[in-house]
């Protein structure tokens, strides 16, 4: 992961062998980065909202702090997806960045926002092209500032399983009901069998948000 000093450069994360750049909201209004003692990279702004990027295990948090009622209510993350890729919303309010084949590269958690008293502030995602927008409706109630909003990003990877490994995994699945993979993802044995119809092994993909899928060679 690469976090820039200049907010207009965006945050670069790596999913397997693919790098994805994620632009920060209101980057044109933000100042050069300041690194706090906690390790968070903060981008001050004069428009009532400031960005912070916090590297965490297996992911990155992108926080927006809303300091006044005059601040914007929508925060756009321009995503430099691979050619032919997409940004889509899931039914569980999460968002996913996929490659040209529709395979997820990066998954977000569901958006959240809380005010200074710990009260939840209405928030949701919208997508325009390859831009993910977090809408924070801080004018919808009598909220206390500052308000913190978060669309945490997570990324995953892929691993080649030879046919012999798939067979061993299938045998294990018959006993345990599932197969454990690298990271917290799980994949059901019958799905492995379907992916390995050609009998030459499979690619197993996962995201650190817990999604998993596989495909043949």
mmCIF file of C-alpha atoms in Angstrom, residues 50-182:
data_model
loop_
_atom_site.group_PDB
_atom_site.id
_atom_site.type_symbol
_atom_site.label_atom_id
_atom_site.label_comp_id
_atom_site.label_asym_id
_atom_site.label_seq_id
_atom_site.Cartn_x
_atom_site.Cartn_y
_atom_site.Cartn_z
ATOM 1 C CA UNK A 50 -10.833 16.458 6.562
ATOM 2 C CA UNK A 51 -9.507 13.088 5.395
ATOM 3 C CA UNK A 52 -7.389 10.578 7.285
ATOM 4 C CA UNK A 53 -5.841 7.327 6.048
ATOM 5 C CA UNK A 54 -5.048 4.648 8.618
ATOM 6 C CA UNK A 55 -3.080 1.548 7.550
ATOM 7 C CA UNK A 56 -4.413 -1.537 9.374
ATOM 8 C CA UNK A 57 -3.665 -5.253 9.180
ATOM 9 C CA UNK A 58 -4.699 -6.513 5.729
ATOM 10 C CA UNK A 59 -6.431 -3.284 4.797
ATOM 11 C CA UNK A 60 -6.713 0.459 5.032
ATOM 12 C CA UNK A 61 -9.202 2.780 6.719
ATOM 13 C CA UNK A 62 -10.196 5.981 4.956
ATOM 14 C CA UNK A 63 -11.882 8.285 7.438
ATOM 15 C CA UNK A 64 -13.656 11.582 6.850
ATOM 16 C CA UNK A 65 -14.129 13.961 9.765
ATOM 17 C CA UNK A 66 -17.011 16.415 9.311
ATOM 18 C CA UNK A 67 -16.546 19.407 11.576
ATOM 19 C CA UNK A 68 -19.555 21.632 10.855
ATOM 20 C CA UNK A 69 -23.040 21.794 9.364
ATOM 21 C CA UNK A 70 -21.590 23.709 6.406
ATOM 22 C CA UNK A 71 -19.447 20.749 5.344
ATOM 23 C CA UNK A 72 -20.327 18.655 2.261
ATOM 24 C CA UNK A 73 -22.677 15.698 2.691
ATOM 25 C CA UNK A 74 -21.195 13.464 -0.016
ATOM 26 C CA UNK A 75 -17.630 12.256 -0.320
ATOM 27 C CA UNK A 76 -16.446 10.817 -3.630
ATOM 28 C CA UNK A 77 -13.696 8.212 -3.946
ATOM 29 C CA UNK A 78 -12.564 8.104 -7.580
ATOM 30 C CA UNK A 79 -11.268 4.582 -8.202
ATOM 31 C CA UNK A 80 -8.776 3.798 -10.952
ATOM 32 C CA UNK A 81 -10.103 0.328 -11.765
ATOM 33 C CA UNK A 82 -8.295 -2.037 -14.152
ATOM 34 C CA UNK A 83 -9.374 -1.643 -17.793
ATOM 35 C CA UNK A 84 -12.870 -3.106 -18.147
ATOM 36 C CA UNK A 85 -13.328 -3.342 -14.350
ATOM 37 C CA UNK A 86 -16.213 -1.997 -12.319
ATOM 38 C CA UNK A 87 -17.404 -0.649 -8.985
ATOM 39 C CA UNK A 88 -20.699 -2.123 -7.760
ATOM 40 C CA UNK A 89 -22.858 -2.209 -4.641
ATOM 41 C CA UNK A 90 -23.895 -5.371 -2.818
ATOM 42 C CA UNK A 91 -27.225 -5.989 -1.096
ATOM 43 C CA UNK A 92 -25.503 -5.887 2.304
ATOM 44 C CA UNK A 93 -24.488 -2.226 1.674
ATOM 45 C CA UNK A 94 -20.862 -3.101 0.972
ATOM 46 C CA UNK A 95 -19.122 -2.171 -2.276
ATOM 47 C CA UNK A 96 -16.775 -4.191 -4.462
ATOM 48 C CA UNK A 97 -14.145 -3.300 -7.050
ATOM 49 C CA UNK A 98 -13.922 -6.032 -9.704
ATOM 50 C CA UNK A 99 -11.659 -6.786 -12.650
ATOM 51 C CA UNK A 100 -12.751 -7.218 -16.279
ATOM 52 C CA UNK A 101 -13.846 -10.816 -15.573
ATOM 53 C CA UNK A 102 -16.037 -9.719 -12.677
ATOM 54 C CA UNK A 103 -13.759 -11.133 -9.987
ATOM 55 C CA UNK A 104 -13.616 -9.000 -6.828
ATOM 56 C CA UNK A 105 -10.281 -7.293 -6.159
ATOM 57 C CA UNK A 106 -11.164 -5.018 -3.258
ATOM 58 C CA UNK A 107 -14.171 -5.101 -0.953
ATOM 59 C CA UNK A 108 -15.329 -2.392 1.444
ATOM 60 C CA UNK A 109 -17.168 -2.828 4.680
ATOM 61 C CA UNK A 110 -20.637 -1.298 4.980
ATOM 62 C CA UNK A 111 -20.408 2.487 5.493
ATOM 63 C CA UNK A 112 -20.899 3.986 8.925
ATOM 64 C CA UNK A 113 -20.914 7.445 10.478
ATOM 65 C CA UNK A 114 -21.201 8.567 14.113
ATOM 66 C CA UNK A 115 -21.340 11.971 15.751
ATOM 67 C CA UNK A 116 -19.375 13.261 18.753
ATOM 68 C CA UNK A 117 -21.917 11.683 21.152
ATOM 69 C CA UNK A 118 -21.711 8.279 19.481
ATOM 70 C CA UNK A 119 -25.060 8.656 17.701
ATOM 71 C CA UNK A 120 -25.315 6.964 14.324
ATOM 72 C CA UNK A 121 -25.684 9.358 11.386
ATOM 73 C CA UNK A 122 -27.588 8.151 8.277
ATOM 74 C CA UNK A 123 -25.141 7.142 5.566
ATOM 75 C CA UNK A 124 -25.054 5.042 2.412
ATOM 76 C CA UNK A 125 -23.041 4.417 -0.749
ATOM 77 C CA UNK A 126 -23.813 5.496 -4.280
ATOM 78 C CA UNK A 127 -21.871 4.646 -7.440
ATOM 79 C CA UNK A 128 -21.343 6.868 -10.450
ATOM 80 C CA UNK A 129 -19.228 5.092 -13.056
ATOM 81 C CA UNK A 130 -16.087 4.070 -11.182
ATOM 82 C CA UNK A 131 -16.587 6.575 -8.366
ATOM 83 C CA UNK A 132 -17.783 5.318 -4.976
ATOM 84 C CA UNK A 133 -19.631 8.034 -3.069
ATOM 85 C CA UNK A 134 -20.358 7.927 0.648
ATOM 86 C CA UNK A 135 -23.371 10.105 1.428
ATOM 87 C CA UNK A 136 -23.516 11.276 5.059
ATOM 88 C CA UNK A 137 -26.858 12.939 5.779
ATOM 89 C CA UNK A 138 -25.682 15.045 8.708
ATOM 90 C CA UNK A 139 -28.447 17.600 8.062
ATOM 91 C CA UNK A 140 -31.105 14.966 8.833
ATOM 92 C CA UNK A 141 -30.991 15.472 12.601
ATOM 93 C CA UNK A 142 -29.583 17.430 15.507
ATOM 94 C CA UNK A 143 -26.135 15.828 15.458
ATOM 95 C CA UNK A 144 -23.073 16.879 17.451
ATOM 96 C CA UNK A 145 -19.904 17.685 15.546
ATOM 97 C CA UNK A 146 -17.396 16.383 14.673
ATOM 98 C CA UNK A 147 -18.881 13.452 12.780
ATOM 99 C CA UNK A 148 -16.629 10.615 11.637
ATOM 100 C CA UNK A 149 -17.522 8.604 8.521
ATOM 101 C CA UNK A 150 -15.714 5.492 7.309
ATOM 102 C CA UNK A 151 -15.723 3.338 4.165
ATOM 103 C CA UNK A 152 -12.945 0.906 5.178
ATOM 104 C CA UNK A 153 -11.308 -0.899 2.247
ATOM 105 C CA UNK A 154 -10.038 -4.483 2.342
ATOM 106 C CA UNK A 155 -8.133 -6.439 -0.264
ATOM 107 C CA UNK A 156 -7.400 -10.085 -0.911
ATOM 108 C CA UNK A 157 -5.450 -12.319 -3.257
ATOM 109 C CA UNK A 158 -5.361 -15.589 -5.160
ATOM 110 C CA UNK A 159 -3.577 -18.924 -4.931
ATOM 111 C CA UNK A 160 -3.109 -21.865 -7.342
ATOM 112 C CA UNK A 161 -4.264 -25.242 -6.038
ATOM 113 C CA UNK A 162 -2.986 -28.278 -7.956
ATOM 114 C CA UNK A 163 -5.427 -31.090 -8.758
ATOM 115 C CA UNK A 164 -3.925 -33.252 -5.995
ATOM 116 C CA UNK A 165 -4.411 -30.498 -3.453
ATOM 117 C CA UNK A 166 -8.014 -30.019 -4.565
ATOM 118 C CA UNK A 167 -8.667 -33.741 -4.082
ATOM 119 C CA UNK A 168 -7.227 -33.645 -0.582
ATOM 120 C CA UNK A 169 -9.289 -30.545 0.146
ATOM 121 C CA UNK A 170 -12.449 -32.257 -1.123
ATOM 122 C CA UNK A 171 -11.823 -35.236 1.152
ATOM 123 C CA UNK A 172 -11.382 -32.868 4.088
ATOM 124 C CA UNK A 173 -14.571 -31.048 3.105
ATOM 125 C CA UNK A 174 -16.494 -34.290 3.227
ATOM 126 C CA UNK A 175 -15.542 -34.621 6.894
ATOM 127 C CA UNK A 176 -15.552 -31.033 8.080
ATOM 128 C CA UNK A 177 -18.139 -29.492 5.740
ATOM 129 C CA UNK A 178 -15.795 -26.782 4.547
ATOM 130 C CA UNK A 179 -12.200 -26.074 3.587
ATOM 131 C CA UNK A 180 -10.090 -23.489 5.392
ATOM 132 C CA UNK A 181 -8.007 -21.200 3.166
ATOM 133 C CA UNK A 182 -5.354 -18.569 3.693
#
